[in-house]
Short mmCIF file of N, CA, C and O in Angstrom, two decimals:
data_model
loop_
_atom_site.label_atom_id
_atom_site.label_comp_id
_atom_site.label_asym_id
_atom_site.label_seq_id
_atom_site.Cartn_x
_atom_site.Cartn_y
_atom_site.Cartn_z
N GLN A 28 -42.13 13.21 11.45
CA GLN A 28 -42.72 12.23 10.55
C GLN A 28 -41.94 10.93 10.64
O GLN A 28 -40.73 10.91 10.44
N VAL A 29 -42.65 9.83 10.92
CA VAL A 29 -42.00 8.53 11.02
C VAL A 29 -41.82 7.94 9.63
O VAL A 29 -42.73 7.95 8.80
N ARG A 30 -40.63 7.42 9.41
CA ARG A 30 -40.34 6.83 8.11
C ARG A 30 -39.47 5.60 8.30
O ARG A 30 -38.50 5.63 9.06
N LEU A 31 -39.85 4.52 7.62
CA LEU A 31 -39.08 3.29 7.62
C LEU A 31 -38.75 2.94 6.17
O LEU A 31 -39.66 2.87 5.34
N VAL A 32 -37.48 2.69 5.89
CA VAL A 32 -37.06 2.41 4.52
C VAL A 32 -36.23 1.13 4.52
O VAL A 32 -35.15 1.09 5.11
N GLU A 33 -36.75 0.12 3.82
CA GLU A 33 -36.04 -1.15 3.72
C GLU A 33 -35.17 -1.17 2.46
O GLU A 33 -35.48 -0.51 1.46
N SER A 34 -34.10 -1.95 2.54
CA SER A 34 -33.24 -2.15 1.38
C SER A 34 -32.52 -3.48 1.54
O SER A 34 -32.55 -4.09 2.62
N GLY A 35 -31.88 -3.91 0.46
CA GLY A 35 -31.05 -5.11 0.52
C GLY A 35 -31.65 -6.35 -0.12
O GLY A 35 -30.99 -7.39 -0.17
N GLY A 36 -32.88 -6.26 -0.59
CA GLY A 36 -33.47 -7.42 -1.23
C GLY A 36 -32.84 -7.71 -2.58
O GLY A 36 -32.03 -6.93 -3.09
N GLY A 37 -33.21 -8.86 -3.14
CA GLY A 37 -32.68 -9.22 -4.45
C GLY A 37 -32.88 -10.69 -4.72
O GLY A 37 -33.61 -11.38 -4.01
N LEU A 38 -32.21 -11.14 -5.76
CA LEU A 38 -32.27 -12.55 -6.18
C LEU A 38 -31.06 -13.29 -5.61
O LEU A 38 -29.93 -12.82 -5.77
N VAL A 39 -31.31 -14.41 -4.98
CA VAL A 39 -30.23 -15.20 -4.41
C VAL A 39 -30.54 -16.68 -4.63
O VAL A 39 -31.71 -17.08 -4.67
N GLN A 40 -29.52 -17.47 -4.78
CA GLN A 40 -29.70 -18.91 -4.97
C GLN A 40 -30.00 -19.60 -3.64
O GLN A 40 -29.60 -19.09 -2.57
N PRO A 41 -30.67 -20.72 -3.68
CA PRO A 41 -30.90 -21.48 -2.44
C PRO A 41 -29.58 -21.75 -1.74
O PRO A 41 -28.58 -22.10 -2.37
N GLY A 42 -29.60 -21.59 -0.42
CA GLY A 42 -28.39 -21.75 0.37
C GLY A 42 -27.60 -20.48 0.55
O GLY A 42 -26.66 -20.43 1.35
N GLY A 43 -27.97 -19.45 -0.19
CA GLY A 43 -27.24 -18.19 -0.12
C GLY A 43 -27.69 -17.31 1.03
O GLY A 43 -28.52 -17.71 1.86
N SER A 44 -27.12 -16.10 1.07
CA SER A 44 -27.39 -15.16 2.16
C SER A 44 -27.71 -13.78 1.61
O SER A 44 -27.26 -13.41 0.52
N LEU A 45 -28.46 -13.05 2.39
CA LEU A 45 -28.75 -11.65 2.13
C LEU A 45 -28.85 -10.93 3.46
O LEU A 45 -29.22 -11.53 4.47
N ARG A 46 -28.54 -9.64 3.43
CA ARG A 46 -28.75 -8.81 4.62
C ARG A 46 -29.69 -7.68 4.26
O ARG A 46 -29.37 -6.87 3.38
N LEU A 47 -30.80 -7.64 4.93
CA LEU A 47 -31.76 -6.56 4.74
C LEU A 47 -31.52 -5.46 5.78
O LEU A 47 -31.11 -5.74 6.90
N SER A 48 -31.82 -4.23 5.37
CA SER A 48 -31.69 -3.09 6.27
C SER A 48 -33.03 -2.38 6.37
O SER A 48 -33.80 -2.35 5.41
N CYS A 49 -33.27 -1.80 7.53
CA CYS A 49 -34.45 -0.97 7.73
C CYS A 49 -33.97 0.28 8.45
O CYS A 49 -33.60 0.22 9.63
N ALA A 50 -33.97 1.39 7.74
CA ALA A 50 -33.54 2.66 8.31
C ALA A 50 -34.76 3.42 8.83
O ALA A 50 -35.73 3.61 8.10
N ALA A 51 -34.69 3.82 10.08
CA ALA A 51 -35.82 4.48 10.73
C ALA A 51 -35.52 5.94 11.00
O ALA A 51 -34.39 6.31 11.33
N SER A 52 -36.54 6.77 10.89
CA SER A 52 -36.43 8.17 11.26
C SER A 52 -37.75 8.62 11.86
O SER A 52 -38.80 8.01 11.62
N GLY A 53 -37.68 9.66 12.69
CA GLY A 53 -38.89 10.20 13.30
C GLY A 53 -39.30 9.52 14.58
O GLY A 53 -40.38 9.81 15.11
N ILE A 54 -38.48 8.60 15.09
CA ILE A 54 -38.78 7.92 16.34
C ILE A 54 -37.54 7.97 17.23
O ILE A 54 -36.44 8.28 16.77
N VAL A 55 -37.76 7.67 18.52
CA VAL A 55 -36.61 7.49 19.40
C VAL A 55 -36.20 6.03 19.26
O VAL A 55 -36.80 5.14 19.86
N PHE A 56 -35.21 5.81 18.45
CA PHE A 56 -34.87 4.47 18.01
C PHE A 56 -34.56 3.54 19.18
O PHE A 56 -34.96 2.38 19.19
N SER A 57 -33.86 4.06 20.18
CA SER A 57 -33.44 3.21 21.29
C SER A 57 -34.61 2.72 22.14
O SER A 57 -34.45 1.79 22.92
N ARG A 58 -35.77 3.35 21.99
CA ARG A 58 -36.93 2.95 22.78
C ARG A 58 -37.93 2.12 21.98
O ARG A 58 -38.98 1.76 22.50
N SER A 59 -37.63 1.84 20.75
CA SER A 59 -38.61 1.22 19.86
C SER A 59 -38.24 -0.21 19.53
O SER A 59 -37.13 -0.48 19.07
N SER A 60 -39.19 -1.13 19.73
CA SER A 60 -39.02 -2.46 19.19
C SER A 60 -39.25 -2.42 17.69
O SER A 60 -40.11 -1.68 17.20
N MET A 61 -38.48 -3.19 16.98
CA MET A 61 -38.59 -3.24 15.52
C MET A 61 -38.88 -4.67 15.12
O MET A 61 -38.32 -5.62 15.66
N ARG A 62 -39.76 -4.82 14.15
CA ARG A 62 -40.16 -6.15 13.71
C ARG A 62 -40.05 -6.27 12.20
O ARG A 62 -40.24 -5.29 11.47
N TRP A 63 -39.76 -7.47 11.77
CA TRP A 63 -39.77 -7.81 10.34
C TRP A 63 -40.92 -8.78 10.08
O TRP A 63 -41.13 -9.74 10.85
N TYR A 64 -41.63 -8.51 9.01
CA TYR A 64 -42.67 -9.40 8.50
C TYR A 64 -42.34 -9.71 7.05
O TYR A 64 -41.56 -9.01 6.41
N ARG A 65 -42.99 -10.74 6.53
CA ARG A 65 -42.86 -11.05 5.12
C ARG A 65 -44.20 -11.54 4.58
O ARG A 65 -45.03 -12.05 5.32
N GLN A 66 -44.36 -11.34 3.28
CA GLN A 66 -45.57 -11.79 2.62
C GLN A 66 -45.24 -12.35 1.25
O GLN A 66 -44.63 -11.64 0.43
N SER A 67 -45.64 -13.60 1.05
CA SER A 67 -45.46 -14.25 -0.25
C SER A 67 -46.76 -14.15 -1.03
O SER A 67 -47.83 -14.03 -0.44
N PRO A 68 -46.68 -14.23 -2.35
CA PRO A 68 -47.91 -14.16 -3.16
C PRO A 68 -48.91 -15.22 -2.74
O PRO A 68 -48.56 -16.39 -2.59
N GLY A 69 -50.13 -14.80 -2.52
CA GLY A 69 -51.19 -15.74 -2.17
C GLY A 69 -51.20 -16.19 -0.73
O GLY A 69 -52.03 -17.02 -0.34
N LYS A 70 -50.29 -15.65 0.07
CA LYS A 70 -50.22 -16.05 1.48
C LYS A 70 -50.44 -14.85 2.39
O LYS A 70 -50.25 -13.70 1.97
N GLU A 71 -50.80 -15.14 3.63
CA GLU A 71 -50.96 -14.07 4.60
C GLU A 71 -49.59 -13.57 5.06
O GLU A 71 -48.59 -14.29 5.00
N ARG A 72 -49.59 -12.34 5.54
CA ARG A 72 -48.36 -11.77 6.07
C ARG A 72 -47.91 -12.58 7.30
O ARG A 72 -48.73 -12.94 8.14
N GLU A 73 -46.63 -12.81 7.38
CA GLU A 73 -46.06 -13.68 8.41
C GLU A 73 -45.01 -12.91 9.21
O GLU A 73 -44.12 -12.27 8.62
N TRP A 74 -45.09 -12.97 10.52
CA TRP A 74 -44.06 -12.38 11.36
C TRP A 74 -42.77 -13.18 11.23
O TRP A 74 -42.80 -14.42 11.23
N VAL A 75 -41.65 -12.48 11.14
CA VAL A 75 -40.36 -13.13 10.96
C VAL A 75 -39.47 -12.99 12.20
O VAL A 75 -38.93 -13.98 12.70
N ALA A 76 -39.33 -11.76 12.68
CA ALA A 76 -38.40 -11.53 13.78
C ALA A 76 -38.71 -10.21 14.46
O ALA A 76 -39.35 -9.32 13.88
N ASN A 77 -38.23 -10.10 15.69
CA ASN A 77 -38.44 -8.90 16.48
C ASN A 77 -37.18 -8.61 17.28
O ASN A 77 -36.50 -9.54 17.75
N VAL A 78 -36.85 -7.33 17.41
CA VAL A 78 -35.75 -6.95 18.29
C VAL A 78 -36.21 -5.78 19.14
O VAL A 78 -36.78 -4.82 18.64
N THR A 79 -36.00 -5.89 20.45
CA THR A 79 -36.42 -4.83 21.35
C THR A 79 -35.43 -3.66 21.33
O THR A 79 -34.36 -3.74 20.71
N GLY A 80 -35.79 -2.60 22.02
CA GLY A 80 -34.93 -1.43 22.06
C GLY A 80 -33.56 -1.71 22.64
O GLY A 80 -32.57 -1.08 22.26
N ASP A 81 -33.50 -2.70 23.55
CA ASP A 81 -32.21 -3.03 24.15
C ASP A 81 -31.56 -4.24 23.51
O ASP A 81 -30.58 -4.76 24.04
N GLY A 82 -32.10 -4.69 22.36
CA GLY A 82 -31.41 -5.69 21.57
C GLY A 82 -31.82 -7.13 21.75
O GLY A 82 -31.21 -8.03 21.17
N ARG A 83 -32.87 -7.40 22.52
CA ARG A 83 -33.32 -8.78 22.67
C ARG A 83 -34.12 -9.19 21.44
O ARG A 83 -34.97 -8.44 20.97
N ALA A 84 -33.84 -10.41 20.94
CA ALA A 84 -34.41 -10.84 19.67
C ALA A 84 -35.27 -12.09 19.82
O ALA A 84 -35.00 -12.95 20.67
N ASP A 85 -36.26 -12.19 18.96
CA ASP A 85 -37.10 -13.38 18.85
C ASP A 85 -37.31 -13.67 17.37
O ASP A 85 -37.35 -12.73 16.55
N PHE A 86 -37.50 -14.95 17.07
CA PHE A 86 -37.63 -15.36 15.67
C PHE A 86 -38.78 -16.34 15.51
O PHE A 86 -39.08 -17.13 16.41
N ALA A 87 -39.38 -16.31 14.33
CA ALA A 87 -40.35 -17.33 13.98
C ALA A 87 -39.65 -18.68 13.86
O ALA A 87 -38.46 -18.75 13.51
N ASP A 88 -40.39 -19.75 14.14
CA ASP A 88 -39.79 -21.09 14.05
C ASP A 88 -39.23 -21.37 12.66
O ASP A 88 -38.22 -22.05 12.52
N SER A 89 -39.88 -20.82 11.65
CA SER A 89 -39.49 -21.10 10.27
C SER A 89 -38.12 -20.53 9.91
O SER A 89 -37.51 -20.97 8.92
N VAL A 90 -37.63 -19.56 10.69
CA VAL A 90 -36.34 -18.94 10.37
C VAL A 90 -35.34 -19.08 11.50
O VAL A 90 -34.17 -18.70 11.35
N GLN A 91 -35.77 -19.62 12.63
CA GLN A 91 -34.88 -19.79 13.78
C GLN A 91 -33.63 -20.56 13.38
O GLN A 91 -33.70 -21.60 12.72
N GLY A 92 -32.49 -20.03 13.77
CA GLY A 92 -31.22 -20.69 13.46
C GLY A 92 -30.64 -20.30 12.11
O GLY A 92 -29.46 -20.59 11.84
N ARG A 93 -31.43 -19.67 11.26
CA ARG A 93 -30.94 -19.25 9.94
C ARG A 93 -30.86 -17.74 9.83
O ARG A 93 -30.01 -17.21 9.10
N PHE A 94 -31.73 -17.03 10.51
CA PHE A 94 -31.78 -15.57 10.44
C PHE A 94 -31.25 -14.97 11.74
O PHE A 94 -31.38 -15.57 12.82
N ALA A 95 -30.69 -13.80 11.63
CA ALA A 95 -30.25 -13.04 12.79
C ALA A 95 -30.73 -11.60 12.63
O ALA A 95 -30.90 -11.12 11.50
N ILE A 96 -30.93 -10.93 13.74
CA ILE A 96 -31.39 -9.54 13.70
C ILE A 96 -30.50 -8.71 14.61
O ILE A 96 -30.09 -9.18 15.68
N SER A 97 -30.19 -7.51 14.18
CA SER A 97 -29.33 -6.64 14.98
C SER A 97 -29.71 -5.19 14.73
O SER A 97 -30.43 -4.88 13.77
N ARG A 98 -29.23 -4.32 15.60
CA ARG A 98 -29.53 -2.91 15.48
C ARG A 98 -28.23 -2.11 15.53
O ARG A 98 -27.31 -2.46 16.27
N ASP A 99 -28.19 -1.07 14.76
CA ASP A 99 -27.10 -0.10 14.81
C ASP A 99 -27.72 1.19 15.33
O ASP A 99 -28.37 1.92 14.58
N TRP A 100 -27.52 1.45 16.63
CA TRP A 100 -28.20 2.59 17.25
C TRP A 100 -27.78 3.94 16.64
O TRP A 100 -28.63 4.77 16.39
N PRO A 101 -26.47 4.19 16.43
CA PRO A 101 -26.12 5.49 15.84
C PRO A 101 -26.73 5.70 14.46
O PRO A 101 -27.01 6.83 14.07
N LYS A 102 -26.93 4.61 13.71
CA LYS A 102 -27.46 4.74 12.35
C LYS A 102 -28.98 4.58 12.31
O LYS A 102 -29.58 4.64 11.23
N ASN A 103 -29.61 4.35 13.47
CA ASN A 103 -31.06 4.12 13.51
C ASN A 103 -31.50 3.07 12.50
O ASN A 103 -32.50 3.24 11.79
N THR A 104 -30.75 1.99 12.44
CA THR A 104 -30.99 0.96 11.43
C THR A 104 -31.05 -0.42 12.07
O THR A 104 -30.27 -0.73 12.97
N VAL A 105 -31.99 -1.21 11.58
CA VAL A 105 -32.11 -2.61 11.97
C VAL A 105 -31.73 -3.48 10.78
O VAL A 105 -32.10 -3.17 9.64
N TYR A 106 -31.00 -4.55 11.06
CA TYR A 106 -30.56 -5.46 10.01
C TYR A 106 -31.18 -6.83 10.22
O TYR A 106 -31.30 -7.31 11.35
N LEU A 107 -31.54 -7.46 9.11
CA LEU A 107 -31.99 -8.86 9.15
C LEU A 107 -31.02 -9.65 8.29
O LEU A 107 -31.02 -9.53 7.06
N GLN A 108 -30.17 -10.41 8.94
CA GLN A 108 -29.21 -11.27 8.23
C GLN A 108 -29.88 -12.61 7.96
O GLN A 108 -30.29 -13.30 8.90
N MET A 109 -29.98 -12.95 6.71
CA MET A 109 -30.67 -14.18 6.31
C MET A 109 -29.67 -15.14 5.67
O MET A 109 -29.06 -14.82 4.64
N ASN A 110 -29.51 -16.28 6.28
CA ASN A 110 -28.57 -17.29 5.80
C ASN A 110 -29.32 -18.57 5.43
O ASN A 110 -30.48 -18.76 5.82
N SER A 111 -28.66 -19.42 4.69
CA SER A 111 -29.24 -20.71 4.29
C SER A 111 -30.64 -20.51 3.72
O SER A 111 -31.59 -21.21 4.08
N LEU A 112 -30.75 -19.58 2.81
CA LEU A 112 -32.06 -19.23 2.28
C LEU A 112 -32.66 -20.37 1.47
O LEU A 112 -31.94 -21.13 0.79
N LYS A 113 -33.98 -20.47 1.56
CA LYS A 113 -34.74 -21.51 0.88
C LYS A 113 -35.73 -20.84 -0.08
O LYS A 113 -36.13 -19.69 0.14
N PRO A 114 -36.19 -21.56 -1.09
CA PRO A 114 -37.19 -20.98 -1.99
C PRO A 114 -38.43 -20.48 -1.24
O PRO A 114 -39.02 -19.47 -1.65
N GLU A 115 -38.79 -21.13 -0.17
CA GLU A 115 -39.97 -20.71 0.59
C GLU A 115 -39.75 -19.42 1.37
O GLU A 115 -40.69 -18.89 1.97
N ASP A 116 -38.53 -18.92 1.38
CA ASP A 116 -38.26 -17.61 2.00
C ASP A 116 -38.58 -16.47 1.04
O ASP A 116 -38.50 -15.30 1.43
N THR A 117 -38.89 -16.80 -0.19
CA THR A 117 -39.23 -15.77 -1.17
C THR A 117 -40.45 -14.99 -0.71
O THR A 117 -41.50 -15.57 -0.43
N ALA A 118 -40.30 -13.66 -0.64
CA ALA A 118 -41.38 -12.82 -0.14
C ALA A 118 -40.95 -11.36 -0.20
O ALA A 118 -39.77 -11.06 -0.42
N VAL A 119 -41.92 -10.49 0.01
CA VAL A 119 -41.61 -9.09 0.28
C VAL A 119 -41.44 -8.96 1.79
O VAL A 119 -42.34 -9.32 2.56
N TYR A 120 -40.29 -8.43 2.19
CA TYR A 120 -39.97 -8.28 3.60
C TYR A 120 -40.16 -6.81 3.98
O TYR A 120 -39.63 -5.92 3.31
N SER A 121 -40.89 -6.61 5.06
CA SER A 121 -41.19 -5.26 5.53
C SER A 121 -40.83 -5.12 7.00
O SER A 121 -41.00 -6.07 7.77
N CYS A 122 -40.39 -3.94 7.38
CA CYS A 122 -40.16 -3.68 8.80
C CYS A 122 -41.27 -2.78 9.33
O CYS A 122 -41.91 -2.03 8.57
N THR A 123 -41.49 -2.88 10.61
CA THR A 123 -42.57 -2.13 11.24
C THR A 123 -42.20 -1.80 12.68
O THR A 123 -41.39 -2.49 13.30
N THR A 124 -42.80 -0.73 13.18
CA THR A 124 -42.64 -0.37 14.56
C THR A 124 -43.90 0.35 15.03
O THR A 124 -44.70 0.83 14.21
N ASN A 125 -44.07 0.40 16.31
CA ASN A 125 -45.15 1.18 16.92
C ASN A 125 -44.54 2.41 17.57
O ASN A 125 -43.53 2.32 18.28
N TRP A 126 -45.16 3.55 17.34
CA TRP A 126 -44.65 4.79 17.93
C TRP A 126 -45.82 5.67 18.30
O TRP A 126 -46.64 6.00 17.45
N ARG A 127 -45.89 6.01 19.57
CA ARG A 127 -46.96 6.87 20.08
C ARG A 127 -48.34 6.36 19.66
O ARG A 127 -49.19 7.13 19.20
N GLY A 128 -48.54 5.06 19.84
CA GLY A 128 -49.85 4.47 19.64
C GLY A 128 -50.21 4.12 18.21
O GLY A 128 -51.32 3.66 17.94
N ARG A 129 -49.29 4.33 17.28
CA ARG A 129 -49.58 4.01 15.89
C ARG A 129 -48.54 3.05 15.35
O ARG A 129 -47.39 3.03 15.79
N SER A 130 -48.98 2.25 14.38
CA SER A 130 -48.07 1.34 13.70
C SER A 130 -47.59 1.98 12.40
O SER A 130 -48.37 2.60 11.68
N TYR A 131 -46.32 1.80 12.13
CA TYR A 131 -45.71 2.33 10.91
C TYR A 131 -45.03 1.18 10.17
O TYR A 131 -44.40 0.32 10.79
N TRP A 132 -45.16 1.24 8.86
CA TRP A 132 -44.59 0.20 8.00
C TRP A 132 -43.77 0.84 6.89
O TRP A 132 -44.12 1.91 6.37
N GLY A 133 -42.72 0.13 6.53
CA GLY A 133 -42.01 0.50 5.32
C GLY A 133 -42.71 -0.09 4.11
O GLY A 133 -43.68 -0.83 4.23
N LYS A 134 -42.17 0.23 2.93
CA LYS A 134 -42.79 -0.26 1.69
C LYS A 134 -42.35 -1.68 1.35
O LYS A 134 -42.97 -2.33 0.52
N GLY A 135 -41.29 -2.13 1.98
CA GLY A 135 -40.84 -3.50 1.78
C GLY A 135 -39.75 -3.63 0.73
O GLY A 135 -39.54 -2.74 -0.10
N THR A 136 -39.09 -4.78 0.78
CA THR A 136 -38.06 -5.11 -0.21
C THR A 136 -38.23 -6.57 -0.60
O THR A 136 -38.48 -7.43 0.26
N LEU A 137 -38.13 -6.85 -1.89
CA LEU A 137 -38.41 -8.18 -2.41
C LEU A 137 -37.18 -9.07 -2.32
O LEU A 137 -36.10 -8.70 -2.79
N VAL A 138 -37.38 -10.24 -1.76
CA VAL A 138 -36.35 -11.28 -1.72
C VAL A 138 -36.85 -12.46 -2.54
O VAL A 138 -37.94 -12.99 -2.29
N THR A 139 -36.05 -12.86 -3.51
CA THR A 139 -36.39 -14.00 -4.34
C THR A 139 -35.28 -15.04 -4.22
O THR A 139 -34.12 -14.74 -4.50
N VAL A 140 -35.66 -16.23 -3.79
CA VAL A 140 -34.70 -17.32 -3.64
C VAL A 140 -35.00 -18.35 -4.72
O VAL A 140 -36.02 -19.04 -4.69
N SER A 141 -34.10 -18.43 -5.69
CA SER A 141 -34.35 -19.29 -6.84
C SER A 141 -33.04 -19.63 -7.52
O SER A 141 -32.11 -18.81 -7.54
N SER A 142 -32.99 -20.81 -8.10
CA SER A 142 -31.81 -21.20 -8.87
C SER A 142 -32.02 -20.88 -10.35
O SER A 142 -31.14 -21.13 -11.16
#
């Protein structure tokens, strides 16, 4: 059974940092690309970042230079390090992967950037 569990969200002031985690189970982690998406109230879901099985990363223009993504292979966990946060980064952040032809999503974690 594939399971993705996000954690690390919370309230942070503008300019602050947070690190989100996505723990995966039920997949061969080293072979799976992992992606982060976010969705703000009233907006469509937006792709944020992607990391391949061998660690290559890509980022949306809106977060390039502020966010970083990494993987801990022994822990089957992907991290999204978010720096210089802005109010417009407020959203529910979810991780997702494809495994054996199906897409799997976590339930998400809420990030609120506000003073």
